[in-house]
């Protein structure tokens, strides 16, 4: 019954190394607990919204509320799809895909986090490749955008490896201080040049209407 009304629960992207799964409540709870175990060096802040600065208890509760909110506020014209990153059955982080007026703009944005203990293994690159496959091959996107602070070298390395091109910068608040964020864009043509043939999408058909994507 739940998947007939909310087919996203069956949406999965498979790669040889990992799966991206749309999280049900059990997986949402696991991700909230995982976020509380540490994502980055506390001396820095990779996120525009410093949610990882919250004290224990508040951080996990806030993560739950955020993930639930993306579900409750979903509209075909405005959506955020936080996919759980799962390796060998273990959740390790979130790879998010967002769209605003996607039916018209054909543009998506990505963001992500990965538990600190599994960083540096190439998982970040693999999860980005998986979400881009969902965006371009699955939803028919024309452009994918992403951003990172100038000193977030792991994120910037993944972005450049995927073939994105620089798309300007901006000054944003970072822990209440001004700092520079770099922006990048990946065209469909550039993605096609690096397209992989070992990534599969499961359960997308019934979800296309929710994404504002063409069903023909």
PDB file of C-alpha atoms in Angstrom:
ATOM      1  CA  UNK A   1       0.000   0.000   0.000  1.00  0.00           C
ATOM      2  CA  UNK A   2       2.708   2.492   0.964  1.00  0.00           C
ATOM      3  CA  UNK A   3       4.579   2.100  -2.323  1.00  0.00           C
ATOM      4  CA  UNK A   4       1.432   2.536  -4.398  1.00  0.00           C
ATOM      5  CA  UNK A   5       0.899   5.944  -2.790  1.00  0.00           C
ATOM      6  CA  UNK A   6       4.606   6.805  -2.390  1.00  0.00           C
ATOM      7  CA  UNK A   7       6.513   4.813  -5.041  1.00  0.00           C
ATOM      8  CA  UNK A   8       9.789   6.504  -4.114  1.00  0.00           C
ATOM      9  CA  UNK A   9      10.190   3.855  -1.409  1.00  0.00           C
ATOM     10  CA  UNK A  10      11.032   1.403  -4.213  1.00  0.00           C
ATOM     11  CA  UNK A  11      13.532   3.688  -5.959  1.00  0.00           C
ATOM     12  CA  UNK A  12      17.089   2.313  -5.974  1.00  0.00           C
ATOM     13  CA  UNK A  13      20.220   3.011  -8.013  1.00  0.00           C
ATOM     14  CA  UNK A  14      22.704   0.109  -8.209  1.00  0.00           C
ATOM     15  CA  UNK A  15      26.412   0.351  -8.988  1.00  0.00           C
ATOM     16  CA  UNK A  16      29.084  -2.347  -8.570  1.00  0.00           C
ATOM     17  CA  UNK A  17      30.173  -0.722  -5.280  1.00  0.00           C
ATOM     18  CA  UNK A  18      27.024   0.640  -3.665  1.00  0.00           C
ATOM     19  CA  UNK A  19      23.312   1.326  -3.746  1.00  0.00           C
ATOM     20  CA  UNK A  20      21.414   4.573  -3.452  1.00  0.00           C
ATOM     21  CA  UNK A  21      18.049   3.916  -1.788  1.00  0.00           C
ATOM     22  CA  UNK A  22      15.198   6.293  -1.126  1.00  0.00           C
ATOM     23  CA  UNK A  23      14.959   5.993   2.689  1.00  0.00           C
ATOM     24  CA  UNK A  24      11.967   4.609   4.535  1.00  0.00           C
ATOM     25  CA  UNK A  25      11.565   5.487   8.221  1.00  0.00           C
ATOM     26  CA  UNK A  26      13.942   2.761   9.416  1.00  0.00           C
ATOM     27  CA  UNK A  27      16.647   3.998   7.087  1.00  0.00           C
ATOM     28  CA  UNK A  28      15.924   7.628   8.016  1.00  0.00           C
ATOM     29  CA  UNK A  29      16.513   6.753  11.684  1.00  0.00           C
ATOM     30  CA  UNK A  30      19.753   4.958  10.829  1.00  0.00           C
ATOM     31  CA  UNK A  31      20.992   7.964   8.835  1.00  0.00           C
ATOM     32  CA  UNK A  32      20.177  10.339  11.689  1.00  0.00           C
ATOM     33  CA  UNK A  33      22.203   8.186  14.094  1.00  0.00           C
ATOM     34  CA  UNK A  34      25.043   7.985  11.588  1.00  0.00           C
ATOM     35  CA  UNK A  35      25.153  11.765  11.210  1.00  0.00           C
ATOM     36  CA  UNK A  36      25.683  12.081  14.940  1.00  0.00           C
ATOM     37  CA  UNK A  37      28.809   9.920  14.784  1.00  0.00           C
ATOM     38  CA  UNK A  38      30.792  12.486  12.783  1.00  0.00           C
ATOM     39  CA  UNK A  39      31.033  13.638   9.194  1.00  0.00           C
ATOM     40  CA  UNK A  40      33.906  16.130   9.193  1.00  0.00           C
ATOM     41  CA  UNK A  41      36.650  17.708  11.268  1.00  0.00           C
ATOM     42  CA  UNK A  42      34.842  19.966  13.785  1.00  0.00           C
ATOM     43  CA  UNK A  43      37.407  22.683  13.039  1.00  0.00           C
ATOM     44  CA  UNK A  44      35.846  23.278   9.635  1.00  0.00           C
ATOM     45  CA  UNK A  45      32.324  23.412   8.171  1.00  0.00           C
ATOM     46  CA  UNK A  46      31.591  22.067   4.674  1.00  0.00           C
ATOM     47  CA  UNK A  47      27.865  22.907   4.779  1.00  0.00           C
ATOM     48  CA  UNK A  48      26.113  26.240   4.238  1.00  0.00           C
ATOM     49  CA  UNK A  49      23.646  25.235   6.957  1.00  0.00           C
ATOM     50  CA  UNK A  50      25.846  24.172   9.907  1.00  0.00           C
ATOM     51  CA  UNK A  51      23.569  21.362  11.079  1.00  0.00           C
ATOM     52  CA  UNK A  52      26.484  19.273  12.326  1.00  0.00           C
ATOM     53  CA  UNK A  53      27.265  21.944  14.943  1.00  0.00           C
ATOM     54  CA  UNK A  54      24.139  21.011  16.896  1.00  0.00           C
ATOM     55  CA  UNK A  55      24.732  19.201  20.208  1.00  0.00           C
ATOM     56  CA  UNK A  56      24.128  15.451  20.477  1.00  0.00           C
ATOM     57  CA  UNK A  57      20.436  14.675  20.559  1.00  0.00           C
ATOM     58  CA  UNK A  58      19.479  17.873  18.804  1.00  0.00           C
ATOM     59  CA  UNK A  59      21.608  16.910  15.803  1.00  0.00           C
ATOM     60  CA  UNK A  60      19.918  13.527  15.371  1.00  0.00           C
ATOM     61  CA  UNK A  61      16.462  14.995  15.918  1.00  0.00           C
ATOM     62  CA  UNK A  62      17.158  17.751  13.413  1.00  0.00           C
ATOM     63  CA  UNK A  63      18.357  15.214  10.845  1.00  0.00           C
ATOM     64  CA  UNK A  64      15.159  13.214  11.306  1.00  0.00           C
ATOM     65  CA  UNK A  65      13.033  16.322  10.882  1.00  0.00           C
ATOM     66  CA  UNK A  66      14.916  17.403   7.768  1.00  0.00           C
ATOM     67  CA  UNK A  67      14.564  14.021   6.067  1.00  0.00           C
ATOM     68  CA  UNK A  68      10.885  13.784   6.983  1.00  0.00           C
ATOM     69  CA  UNK A  69      10.358  17.365   5.761  1.00  0.00           C
ATOM     70  CA  UNK A  70      11.715  16.557   2.307  1.00  0.00           C
ATOM     71  CA  UNK A  71       9.026  13.887   2.046  1.00  0.00           C
ATOM     72  CA  UNK A  72       6.170  15.996   3.407  1.00  0.00           C
ATOM     73  CA  UNK A  73       6.946  19.054   1.266  1.00  0.00           C
ATOM     74  CA  UNK A  74       7.566  17.170  -2.003  1.00  0.00           C
ATOM     75  CA  UNK A  75       5.854  18.637  -5.061  1.00  0.00           C
ATOM     76  CA  UNK A  76       6.580  17.891  -8.738  1.00  0.00           C
ATOM     77  CA  UNK A  77       7.563  21.550  -9.067  1.00  0.00           C
ATOM     78  CA  UNK A  78       9.855  21.589  -6.013  1.00  0.00           C
ATOM     79  CA  UNK A  79      11.497  18.462  -4.615  1.00  0.00           C
ATOM     80  CA  UNK A  80      14.489  17.174  -2.700  1.00  0.00           C
ATOM     81  CA  UNK A  81      15.360  13.495  -3.011  1.00  0.00           C
ATOM     82  CA  UNK A  82      17.860  12.412  -0.299  1.00  0.00           C
ATOM     83  CA  UNK A  83      19.087   8.953  -1.283  1.00  0.00           C
ATOM     84  CA  UNK A  84      20.737   6.803   1.368  1.00  0.00           C
ATOM     85  CA  UNK A  85      24.190   5.532   0.416  1.00  0.00           C
ATOM     86  CA  UNK A  86      24.343   1.815   1.279  1.00  0.00           C
ATOM     87  CA  UNK A  87      27.417  -0.424   0.991  1.00  0.00           C
ATOM     88  CA  UNK A  88      27.098  -4.132   1.799  1.00  0.00           C
ATOM     89  CA  UNK A  89      23.829  -3.421   3.592  1.00  0.00           C
ATOM     90  CA  UNK A  90      25.318  -0.654   5.758  1.00  0.00           C
ATOM     91  CA  UNK A  91      24.146   2.978   5.424  1.00  0.00           C
ATOM     92  CA  UNK A  92      27.115   5.336   5.089  1.00  0.00           C
ATOM     93  CA  UNK A  93      25.650   8.705   4.130  1.00  0.00           C
ATOM     94  CA  UNK A  94      23.268  10.664   1.921  1.00  0.00           C
ATOM     95  CA  UNK A  95      23.437  11.708  -1.722  1.00  0.00           C
ATOM     96  CA  UNK A  96      20.822  14.363  -2.373  1.00  0.00           C
ATOM     97  CA  UNK A  97      19.255  15.432  -5.661  1.00  0.00           C
ATOM     98  CA  UNK A  98      17.026  18.513  -5.855  1.00  0.00           C
ATOM     99  CA  UNK A  99      14.927  20.062  -8.592  1.00  0.00           C
ATOM    100  CA  UNK A 100      12.954  23.290  -8.955  1.00  0.00           C
ATOM    101  CA  UNK A 101      10.464  23.493 -11.836  1.00  0.00           C
ATOM    102  CA  UNK A 102      12.317  20.519 -13.304  1.00  0.00           C
ATOM    103  CA  UNK A 103       9.745  19.952 -16.064  1.00  0.00           C
ATOM    104  CA  UNK A 104      10.791  23.325 -17.497  1.00  0.00           C
ATOM    105  CA  UNK A 105      14.393  23.836 -16.374  1.00  0.00           C
ATOM    106  CA  UNK A 106      15.669  20.244 -16.759  1.00  0.00           C
ATOM    107  CA  UNK A 107      18.229  21.251 -14.130  1.00  0.00           C
ATOM    108  CA  UNK A 108      19.156  19.474 -10.892  1.00  0.00           C
ATOM    109  CA  UNK A 109      21.476  20.192  -7.992  1.00  0.00           C
ATOM    110  CA  UNK A 110      23.411  17.711  -5.896  1.00  0.00           C
ATOM    111  CA  UNK A 111      24.714  17.660  -2.347  1.00  0.00           C
ATOM    112  CA  UNK A 112      25.985  14.899  -0.101  1.00  0.00           C
ATOM    113  CA  UNK A 113      27.606  13.746   3.098  1.00  0.00           C
ATOM    114  CA  UNK A 114      29.507  10.594   3.979  1.00  0.00           C
ATOM    115  CA  UNK A 115      30.392   9.214   7.403  1.00  0.00           C
ATOM    116  CA  UNK A 116      33.919  10.261   8.307  1.00  0.00           C
ATOM    117  CA  UNK A 117      35.219   6.730   8.873  1.00  0.00           C
ATOM    118  CA  UNK A 118      34.595   5.763   5.226  1.00  0.00           C
ATOM    119  CA  UNK A 119      35.962   8.830   3.505  1.00  0.00           C
ATOM    120  CA  UNK A 120      38.957   8.488   1.212  1.00  0.00           C
ATOM    121  CA  UNK A 121      37.825   5.139  -0.257  1.00  0.00           C
ATOM    122  CA  UNK A 122      36.335   6.444  -3.504  1.00  0.00           C
ATOM    123  CA  UNK A 123      32.773   6.116  -2.244  1.00  0.00           C
ATOM    124  CA  UNK A 124      32.129   9.831  -2.752  1.00  0.00           C
ATOM    125  CA  UNK A 125      32.970   9.540  -6.444  1.00  0.00           C
ATOM    126  CA  UNK A 126      30.817   6.432  -6.850  1.00  0.00           C
ATOM    127  CA  UNK A 127      27.752   7.943  -5.162  1.00  0.00           C
ATOM    128  CA  UNK A 128      28.024  11.083  -7.315  1.00  0.00           C
ATOM    129  CA  UNK A 129      28.241   8.947 -10.447  1.00  0.00           C
ATOM    130  CA  UNK A 130      25.129   7.064  -9.320  1.00  0.00           C
ATOM    131  CA  UNK A 131      23.033  10.171  -8.665  1.00  0.00           C
ATOM    132  CA  UNK A 132      24.110  11.737 -11.952  1.00  0.00           C
ATOM    133  CA  UNK A 133      22.996   8.579 -13.741  1.00  0.00           C
ATOM    134  CA  UNK A 134      19.601   8.923 -12.082  1.00  0.00           C
ATOM    135  CA  UNK A 135      19.426  12.580 -13.135  1.00  0.00           C
ATOM    136  CA  UNK A 136      20.553  12.256 -16.755  1.00  0.00           C
ATOM    137  CA  UNK A 137      19.661   8.694 -17.769  1.00  0.00           C
ATOM    138  CA  UNK A 138      16.615   8.359 -15.543  1.00  0.00           C
ATOM    139  CA  UNK A 139      14.987  11.787 -15.396  1.00  0.00           C
ATOM    140  CA  UNK A 140      16.283  13.258 -18.651  1.00  0.00           C
ATOM    141  CA  UNK A 141      18.087  16.212 -17.087  1.00  0.00           C
ATOM    142  CA  UNK A 142      20.038  18.643 -19.284  1.00  0.00           C
ATOM    143  CA  UNK A 143      22.206  20.187 -16.541  1.00  0.00           C
ATOM    144  CA  UNK A 144      23.486  19.262 -13.085  1.00  0.00           C
ATOM    145  CA  UNK A 145      24.849  21.915 -10.742  1.00  0.00           C
ATOM    146  CA  UNK A 146      26.849  21.637  -7.548  1.00  0.00           C
ATOM    147  CA  UNK A 147      28.742  23.896  -5.151  1.00  0.00           C
ATOM    148  CA  UNK A 148      31.426  23.621  -2.490  1.00  0.00           C
ATOM    149  CA  UNK A 149      33.505  25.954  -0.363  1.00  0.00           C
ATOM    150  CA  UNK A 150      36.904  26.792  -1.850  1.00  0.00           C
ATOM    151  CA  UNK A 151      38.767  24.612   0.660  1.00  0.00           C
ATOM    152  CA  UNK A 152      36.532  21.522   0.496  1.00  0.00           C
ATOM    153  CA  UNK A 153      39.104  19.646  -1.544  1.00  0.00           C
ATOM    154  CA  UNK A 154      37.508  16.158  -1.443  1.00  0.00           C
ATOM    155  CA  UNK A 155      34.203  17.491  -2.804  1.00  0.00           C
ATOM    156  CA  UNK A 156      35.954  19.640  -5.393  1.00  0.00           C
ATOM    157  CA  UNK A 157      38.034  16.645  -6.484  1.00  0.00           C
ATOM    158  CA  UNK A 158      34.926  14.543  -7.105  1.00  0.00           C
ATOM    159  CA  UNK A 159      33.283  17.397  -9.006  1.00  0.00           C
ATOM    160  CA  UNK A 160      36.242  17.904 -11.307  1.00  0.00           C
ATOM    161  CA  UNK A 161      36.642  14.162 -11.880  1.00  0.00           C
ATOM    162  CA  UNK A 162      33.027  14.022 -13.073  1.00  0.00           C
ATOM    163  CA  UNK A 163      33.709  16.603 -15.785  1.00  0.00           C
ATOM    164  CA  UNK A 164      31.900  19.636 -14.354  1.00  0.00           C
ATOM    165  CA  UNK A 165      32.956  23.057 -15.571  1.00  0.00           C
ATOM    166  CA  UNK A 166      33.419  26.119 -13.326  1.00  0.00           C
ATOM    167  CA  UNK A 167      30.298  28.282 -13.102  1.00  0.00           C
ATOM    168  CA  UNK A 168      31.377  31.264 -11.004  1.00  0.00           C
ATOM    169  CA  UNK A 169      31.537  31.804  -7.280  1.00  0.00           C
ATOM    170  CA  UNK A 170      29.690  33.617  -4.517  1.00  0.00           C
ATOM    171  CA  UNK A 171      30.204  34.859  -0.994  1.00  0.00           C
ATOM    172  CA  UNK A 172      28.121  32.893   1.513  1.00  0.00           C
ATOM    173  CA  UNK A 173      27.749  32.780   5.268  1.00  0.00           C
ATOM    174  CA  UNK A 174      29.827  30.037   6.840  1.00  0.00           C
ATOM    175  CA  UNK A 175      29.409  29.837  10.591  1.00  0.00           C
ATOM    176  CA  UNK A 176      28.329  33.483  10.439  1.00  0.00           C
ATOM    177  CA  UNK A 177      31.477  34.529   8.543  1.00  0.00           C
ATOM    178  CA  UNK A 178      31.737  35.445   4.865  1.00  0.00           C
ATOM    179  CA  UNK A 179      33.502  32.842   2.749  1.00  0.00           C
ATOM    180  CA  UNK A 180      33.802  31.899  -0.916  1.00  0.00           C
ATOM    181  CA  UNK A 181      31.776  29.109  -2.455  1.00  0.00           C
ATOM    182  CA  UNK A 182      32.630  27.732  -5.901  1.00  0.00           C
ATOM    183  CA  UNK A 183      29.894  26.709  -8.352  1.00  0.00           C
ATOM    184  CA  UNK A 184      30.055  24.122 -11.135  1.00  0.00           C
ATOM    185  CA  UNK A 185      27.799  22.858 -13.918  1.00  0.00           C
ATOM    186  CA  UNK A 186      27.761  19.570 -15.835  1.00  0.00           C
ATOM    187  CA  UNK A 187      25.982  19.485 -19.182  1.00  0.00           C
ATOM    188  CA  UNK A 188      24.260  16.445 -20.578  1.00  0.00           C
ATOM    189  CA  UNK A 189      26.830  16.338 -23.377  1.00  0.00           C
ATOM    190  CA  UNK A 190      29.750  16.295 -20.935  1.00  0.00           C
ATOM    191  CA  UNK A 191      28.060  13.577 -18.858  1.00  0.00           C
ATOM    192  CA  UNK A 192      27.496  11.474 -21.989  1.00  0.00           C
ATOM    193  CA  UNK A 193      31.241  11.521 -22.685  1.00  0.00           C
ATOM    194  CA  UNK A 194      31.831   9.722 -19.356  1.00  0.00           C
ATOM    195  CA  UNK A 195      28.608   7.744 -19.177  1.00  0.00           C
ATOM    196  CA  UNK A 196      28.978   4.367 -17.477  1.00  0.00           C
ATOM    197  CA  UNK A 197      27.223   1.179 -18.538  1.00  0.00           C
ATOM    198  CA  UNK A 198      27.356  -0.545 -15.124  1.00  0.00           C
ATOM    199  CA  UNK A 199      24.767   1.553 -13.266  1.00  0.00           C
ATOM    200  CA  UNK A 200      21.130   0.449 -13.077  1.00  0.00           C
ATOM    201  CA  UNK A 201      17.987   2.194 -11.827  1.00  0.00           C
ATOM    202  CA  UNK A 202      15.165   0.218 -10.240  1.00  0.00           C
ATOM    203  CA  UNK A 203      11.613   1.404  -9.537  1.00  0.00           C
ATOM    204  CA  UNK A 204      11.794   4.732 -11.362  1.00  0.00           C
ATOM    205  CA  UNK A 205       8.786   4.452 -13.688  1.00  0.00           C
ATOM    206  CA  UNK A 206       6.047   5.061 -11.105  1.00  0.00           C
ATOM    207  CA  UNK A 207       8.075   7.977  -9.650  1.00  0.00           C
ATOM    208  CA  UNK A 208       8.491  10.048 -12.813  1.00  0.00           C
ATOM    209  CA  UNK A 209       5.328  12.074 -12.252  1.00  0.00           C
ATOM    210  CA  UNK A 210       6.552  13.035  -8.779  1.00  0.00           C
ATOM    211  CA  UNK A 211       9.789  14.372 -10.288  1.00  0.00           C
ATOM    212  CA  UNK A 212       7.946  16.362 -12.943  1.00  0.00           C
ATOM    213  CA  UNK A 213       9.738  14.237 -15.530  1.00  0.00           C
ATOM    214  CA  UNK A 214       8.280  13.126 -18.861  1.00  0.00           C
ATOM    215  CA  UNK A 215       6.637   9.693 -18.778  1.00  0.00           C
ATOM    216  CA  UNK A 216       6.597   9.084 -22.539  1.00  0.00           C
TER     217      UNK A 216
END
